[in-house]
Coordinates of C-alpha atoms in Angstrom, one line a residue:
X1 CA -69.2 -113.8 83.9
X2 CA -66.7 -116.4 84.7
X3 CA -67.3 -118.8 87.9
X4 CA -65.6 -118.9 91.3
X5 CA -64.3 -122.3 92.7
X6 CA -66.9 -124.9 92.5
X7 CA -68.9 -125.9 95.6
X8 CA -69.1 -129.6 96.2
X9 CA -73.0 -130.2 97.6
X10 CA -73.4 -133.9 98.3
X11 CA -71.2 -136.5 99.7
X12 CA -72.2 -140.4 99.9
X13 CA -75.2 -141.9 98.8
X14 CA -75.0 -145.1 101.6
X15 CA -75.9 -143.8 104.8
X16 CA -73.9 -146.3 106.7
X17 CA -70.3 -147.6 105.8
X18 CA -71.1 -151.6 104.5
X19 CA -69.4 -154.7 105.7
X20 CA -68.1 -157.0 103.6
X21 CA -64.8 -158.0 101.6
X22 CA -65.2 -154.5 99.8
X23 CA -66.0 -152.6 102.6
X24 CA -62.8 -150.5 102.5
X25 CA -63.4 -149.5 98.8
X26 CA -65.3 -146.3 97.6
X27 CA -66.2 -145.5 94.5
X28 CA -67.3 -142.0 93.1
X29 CA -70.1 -142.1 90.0
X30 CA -70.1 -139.3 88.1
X31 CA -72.9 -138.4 85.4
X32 CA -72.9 -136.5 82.3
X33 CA -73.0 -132.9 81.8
X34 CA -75.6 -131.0 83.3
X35 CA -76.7 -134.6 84.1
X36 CA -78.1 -136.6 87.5
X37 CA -78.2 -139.7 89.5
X38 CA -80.6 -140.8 87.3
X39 CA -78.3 -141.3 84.4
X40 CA -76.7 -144.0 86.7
X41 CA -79.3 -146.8 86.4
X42 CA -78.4 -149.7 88.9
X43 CA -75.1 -148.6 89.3
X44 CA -74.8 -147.1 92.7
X45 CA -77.0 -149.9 94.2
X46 CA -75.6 -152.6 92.7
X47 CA -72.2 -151.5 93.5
X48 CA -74.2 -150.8 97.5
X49 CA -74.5 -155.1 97.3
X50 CA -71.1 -155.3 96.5
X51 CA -70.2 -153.7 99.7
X52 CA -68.9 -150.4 98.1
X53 CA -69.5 -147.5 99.3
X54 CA -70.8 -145.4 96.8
X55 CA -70.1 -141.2 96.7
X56 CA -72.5 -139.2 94.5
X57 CA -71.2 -136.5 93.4
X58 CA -73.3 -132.7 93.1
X59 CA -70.6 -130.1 91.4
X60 CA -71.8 -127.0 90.8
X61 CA -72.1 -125.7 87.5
X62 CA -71.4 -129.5 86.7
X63 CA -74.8 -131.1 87.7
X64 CA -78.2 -130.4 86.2
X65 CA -79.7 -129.1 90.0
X66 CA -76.7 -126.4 90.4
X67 CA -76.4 -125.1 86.6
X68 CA -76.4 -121.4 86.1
X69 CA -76.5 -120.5 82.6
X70 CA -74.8 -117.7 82.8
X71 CA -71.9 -118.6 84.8
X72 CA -68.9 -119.7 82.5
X73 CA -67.7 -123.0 84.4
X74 CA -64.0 -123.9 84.6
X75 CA -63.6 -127.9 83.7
X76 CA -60.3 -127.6 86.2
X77 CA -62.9 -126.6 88.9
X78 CA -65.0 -130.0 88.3
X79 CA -61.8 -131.3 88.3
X80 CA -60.5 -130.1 91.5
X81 CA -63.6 -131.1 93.4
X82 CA -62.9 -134.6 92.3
X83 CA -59.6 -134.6 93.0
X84 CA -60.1 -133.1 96.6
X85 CA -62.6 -135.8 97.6
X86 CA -60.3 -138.5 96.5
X87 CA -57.6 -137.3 98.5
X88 CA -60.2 -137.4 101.5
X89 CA -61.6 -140.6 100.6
X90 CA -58.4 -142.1 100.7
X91 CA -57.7 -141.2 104.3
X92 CA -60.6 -143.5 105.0
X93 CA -60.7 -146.2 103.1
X94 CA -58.0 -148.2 101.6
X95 CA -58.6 -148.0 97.3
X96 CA -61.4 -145.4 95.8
X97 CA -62.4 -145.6 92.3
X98 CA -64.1 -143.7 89.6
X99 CA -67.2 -144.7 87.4
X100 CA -68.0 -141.9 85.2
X101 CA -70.9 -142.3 82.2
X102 CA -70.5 -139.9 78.9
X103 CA -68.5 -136.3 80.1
X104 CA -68.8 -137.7 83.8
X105 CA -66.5 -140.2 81.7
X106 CA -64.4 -137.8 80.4
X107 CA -63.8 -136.1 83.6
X108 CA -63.0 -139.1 85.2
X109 CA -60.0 -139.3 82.8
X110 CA -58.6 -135.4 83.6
X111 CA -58.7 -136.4 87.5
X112 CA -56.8 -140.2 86.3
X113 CA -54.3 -137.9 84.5
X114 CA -53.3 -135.7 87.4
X115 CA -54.0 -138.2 90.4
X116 CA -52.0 -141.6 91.4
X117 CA -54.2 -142.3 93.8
X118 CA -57.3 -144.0 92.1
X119 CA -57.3 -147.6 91.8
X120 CA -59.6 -148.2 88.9
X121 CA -61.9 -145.6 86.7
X122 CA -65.0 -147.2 84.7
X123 CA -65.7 -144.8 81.2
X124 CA -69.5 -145.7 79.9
X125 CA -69.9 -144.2 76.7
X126 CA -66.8 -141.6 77.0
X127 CA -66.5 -138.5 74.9
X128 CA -63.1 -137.1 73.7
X129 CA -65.0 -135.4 70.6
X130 CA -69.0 -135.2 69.4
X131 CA -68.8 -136.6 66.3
X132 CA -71.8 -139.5 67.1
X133 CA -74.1 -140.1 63.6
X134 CA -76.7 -137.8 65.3
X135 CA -74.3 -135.0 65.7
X136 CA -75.3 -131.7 63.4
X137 CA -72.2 -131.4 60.8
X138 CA -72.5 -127.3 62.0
X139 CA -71.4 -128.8 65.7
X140 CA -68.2 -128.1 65.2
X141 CA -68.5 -124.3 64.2
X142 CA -70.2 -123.7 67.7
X143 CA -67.0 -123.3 69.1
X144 CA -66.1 -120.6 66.7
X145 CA -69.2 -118.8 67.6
X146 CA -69.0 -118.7 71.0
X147 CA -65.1 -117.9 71.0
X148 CA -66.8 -114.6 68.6
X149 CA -69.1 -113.7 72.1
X150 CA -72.2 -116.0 71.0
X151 CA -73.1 -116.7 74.4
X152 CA -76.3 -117.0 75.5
X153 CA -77.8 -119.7 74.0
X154 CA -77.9 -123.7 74.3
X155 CA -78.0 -126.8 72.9
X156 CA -81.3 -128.3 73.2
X157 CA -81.5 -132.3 73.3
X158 CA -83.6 -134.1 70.7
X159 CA -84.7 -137.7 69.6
X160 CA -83.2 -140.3 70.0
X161 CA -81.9 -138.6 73.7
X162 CA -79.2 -140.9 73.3
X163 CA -81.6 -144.5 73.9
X164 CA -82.1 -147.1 71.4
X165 CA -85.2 -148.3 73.4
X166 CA -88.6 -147.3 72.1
X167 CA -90.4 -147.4 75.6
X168 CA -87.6 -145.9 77.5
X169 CA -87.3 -143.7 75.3
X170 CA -90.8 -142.3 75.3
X171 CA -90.7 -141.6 78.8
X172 CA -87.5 -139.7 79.0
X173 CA -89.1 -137.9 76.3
X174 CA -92.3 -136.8 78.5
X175 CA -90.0 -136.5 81.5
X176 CA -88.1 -133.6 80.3
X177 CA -91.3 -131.8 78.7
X178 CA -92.3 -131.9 82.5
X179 CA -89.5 -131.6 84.5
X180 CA -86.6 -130.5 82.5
X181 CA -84.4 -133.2 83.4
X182 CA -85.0 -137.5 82.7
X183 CA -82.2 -140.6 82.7
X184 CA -80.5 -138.9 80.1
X185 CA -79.8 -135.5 81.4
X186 CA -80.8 -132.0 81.5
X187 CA -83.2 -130.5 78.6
X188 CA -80.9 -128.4 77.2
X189 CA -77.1 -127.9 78.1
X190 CA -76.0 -124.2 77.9
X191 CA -73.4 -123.0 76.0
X192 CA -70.8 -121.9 78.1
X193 CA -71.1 -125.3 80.1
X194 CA -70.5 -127.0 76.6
X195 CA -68.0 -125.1 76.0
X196 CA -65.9 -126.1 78.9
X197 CA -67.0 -129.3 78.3
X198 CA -65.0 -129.1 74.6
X199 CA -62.0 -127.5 76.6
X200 CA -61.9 -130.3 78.8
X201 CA -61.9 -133.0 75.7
X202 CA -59.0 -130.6 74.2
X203 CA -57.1 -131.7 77.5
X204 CA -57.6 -135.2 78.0
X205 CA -57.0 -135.8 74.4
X206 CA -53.2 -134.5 75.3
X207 CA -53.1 -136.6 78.3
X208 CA -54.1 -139.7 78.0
X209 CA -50.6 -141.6 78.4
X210 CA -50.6 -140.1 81.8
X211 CA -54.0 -142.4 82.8
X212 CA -52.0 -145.5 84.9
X213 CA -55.4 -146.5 86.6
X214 CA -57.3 -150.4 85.8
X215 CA -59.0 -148.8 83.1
X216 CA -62.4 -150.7 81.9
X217 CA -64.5 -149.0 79.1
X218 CA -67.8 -149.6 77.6
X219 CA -68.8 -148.5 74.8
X220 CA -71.6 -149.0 71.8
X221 CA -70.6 -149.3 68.6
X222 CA -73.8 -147.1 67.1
X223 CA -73.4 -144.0 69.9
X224 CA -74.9 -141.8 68.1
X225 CA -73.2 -138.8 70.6
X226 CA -69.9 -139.8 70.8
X227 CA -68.2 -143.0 67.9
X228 CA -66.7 -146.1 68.8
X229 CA -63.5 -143.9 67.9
X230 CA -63.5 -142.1 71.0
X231 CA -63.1 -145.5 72.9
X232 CA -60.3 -146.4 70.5
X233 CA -58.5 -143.6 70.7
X234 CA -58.5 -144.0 75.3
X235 CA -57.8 -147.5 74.9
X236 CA -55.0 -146.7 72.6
X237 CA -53.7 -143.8 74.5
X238 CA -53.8 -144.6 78.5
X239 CA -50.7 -146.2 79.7
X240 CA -53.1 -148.5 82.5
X241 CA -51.1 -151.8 82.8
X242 CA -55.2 -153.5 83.4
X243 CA -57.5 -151.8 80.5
X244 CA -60.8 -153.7 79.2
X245 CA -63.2 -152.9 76.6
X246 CA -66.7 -154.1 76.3
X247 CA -68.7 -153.1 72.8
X248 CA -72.6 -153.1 73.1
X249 CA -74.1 -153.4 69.8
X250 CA -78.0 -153.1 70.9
X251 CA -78.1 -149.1 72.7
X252 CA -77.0 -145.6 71.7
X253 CA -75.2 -143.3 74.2
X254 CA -76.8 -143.6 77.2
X255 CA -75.8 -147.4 78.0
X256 CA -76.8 -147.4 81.8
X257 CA -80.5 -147.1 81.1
X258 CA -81.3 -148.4 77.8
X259 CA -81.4 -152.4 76.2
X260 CA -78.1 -153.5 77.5
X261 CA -78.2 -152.0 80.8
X262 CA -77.8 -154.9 82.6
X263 CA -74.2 -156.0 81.0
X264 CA -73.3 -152.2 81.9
X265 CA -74.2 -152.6 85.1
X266 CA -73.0 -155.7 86.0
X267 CA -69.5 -155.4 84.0
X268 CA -68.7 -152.1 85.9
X269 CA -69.2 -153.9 89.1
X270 CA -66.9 -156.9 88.2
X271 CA -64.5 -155.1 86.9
X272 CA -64.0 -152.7 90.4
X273 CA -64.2 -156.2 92.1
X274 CA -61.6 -157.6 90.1
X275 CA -59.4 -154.2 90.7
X276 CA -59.7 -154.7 94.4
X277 CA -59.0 -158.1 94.5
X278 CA -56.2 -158.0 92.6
X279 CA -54.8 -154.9 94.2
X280 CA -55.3 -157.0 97.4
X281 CA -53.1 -159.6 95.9
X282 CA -50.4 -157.4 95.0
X283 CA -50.2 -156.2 98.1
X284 CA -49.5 -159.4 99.8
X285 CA -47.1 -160.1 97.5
X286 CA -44.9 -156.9 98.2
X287 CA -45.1 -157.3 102.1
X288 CA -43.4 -161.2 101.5
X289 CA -41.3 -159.9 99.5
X290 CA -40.5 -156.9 102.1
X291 CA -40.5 -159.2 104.8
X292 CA -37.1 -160.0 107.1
X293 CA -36.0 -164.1 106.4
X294 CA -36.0 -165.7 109.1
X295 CA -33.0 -165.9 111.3
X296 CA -30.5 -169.2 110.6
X297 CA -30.4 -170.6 114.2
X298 CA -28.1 -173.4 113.0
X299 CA -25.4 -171.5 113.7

């Protein structure tokens, strides 16, 4: 059963709109497949003390609480929810950004491709292909068996859950034999999510040149979900006149919660800063340049 148009569920995080130098800035987070907020770490509030204002975004058949395993999702559908609040955003404030971790990373990159009007997009552990040391060397067959009407199964998540840290890790571990769902995602992701998930890759692979955005990506260099690679390849590719790349070299995929959180955090939140300032900068500089000399009253 294919989907319908996806349903967007929840808007901002921040109740109120902040005050502050950044006050006219939003930024949208977006987790990981059939993810949460959790994923996010210190993220949205840290970015809240940087007087952002922070949009979480619920897509259906995107997000862990609105996944229907037996719905085939479209990835142009997450896209065009994205894309539509951007458009919105933007008649409210004056820049909007996107900070995406893992496919929330990914999509983040589709919507730069077709949008000019993001300032910045922050990619945490981005995936353009699963080819991570933890990645079963059968992975790449699943596509082929699913294309063949292998449907209904999924892909179960397993040790190390993407975190390098013992303790953390233990916990997520006994969080999603209770609840189904911890900081790194759902249980299990089902296959015809995955598989628009791998359709999307296919995509942004094609169109990266077309990503003009302040691009800032963070990346460890033992992901065992997604290789160093895959941050190569965007940096590379994009044609962002601003691009940064941090390497972690003490976590696994899931950066925002596990030993080098902090830099994560704190680098995203910098970096957005930096985008705003500097966008603020620029735009001084064209209204001087636009601006009508005075008249000579010499004469």
């Amino acid at each position: 059963m294919e989907s319908k148009a996806s349903v967007e569920v929840s808007d901002d995080i921040t109740e109120e709109r902040p005050s502050g130098p950044h006050k006219d800035h939003a930024v949208i987070l977006l987790h990981g497949l059939c993810g949460s907020a959790l994923e996010l770490g210190t993220i949205p509030k840290l970015l809240k003390k940087a007087n952002c204002t922070v949009v979480l975004l619920n897509i259906d058949n995107y997000s862990a609480a609105l996944t229907n395993e037996r719905v085939s999702p479209n990835w142009m559908d997450w896209c065009a929810i994205v894309e539509s609040k951007v458009s919105r955003l933007k008649e409210e404030f004056k820049t909007v950004s996107i900070c995406g971790l893992s496919m929330g990373a990914t999509l983040a990159l589709a919507v730069a491709s077709r949008s000019s009007e993001l300032l910045s997009v922050v990619l945490l552990s981005p995936v353009l292909q699963y080819d991570g040391w933890s990645v079963p060397c059968y992975q790449k067959l699943l596509a082929v068996v699913y294309d063949m009407g292998f449907r209904n199964w999924s892909y179960k998540e397993s040790e190390p859950y993407g975190i390098k840290n013992f303790e953390m890790r233990r916990r997520v571990s006994n969080a999603l034999k209770k609840d189904g769902v911890a900081a790194v995602g759902a249980a299990s992701i089902p296959a015809r999510h995955l598989r628009a998930a791998q359709r999307m890759m296919a995509y942004v692979r094609q169109a990266l040149p077309l990503v003009r955005a302040n691009t800032l990506i963070i990346h460890s260099i033992d992901d065992e979900t997604a290789s160093p690679r895959n941050a190569e390849m965007i940096q590379q590719g994009i044609s962002s006149e601003v691009r940064k790349m941090v390497w972690l070299g003490d976590c696994y995929h899931i950066i925002t919660v596990d030993n080098e959180r902090e830099i994560v955090s704190n680098e995203t939140v910098q970096f957005i800063r930096r985008s705003i300032d500097l966008h603020g900068n620029e735009l001084s500089r064209k209204y001087l340049a636009h601006t009508s000399p005075l008249k000579d009253r010499r004469q």
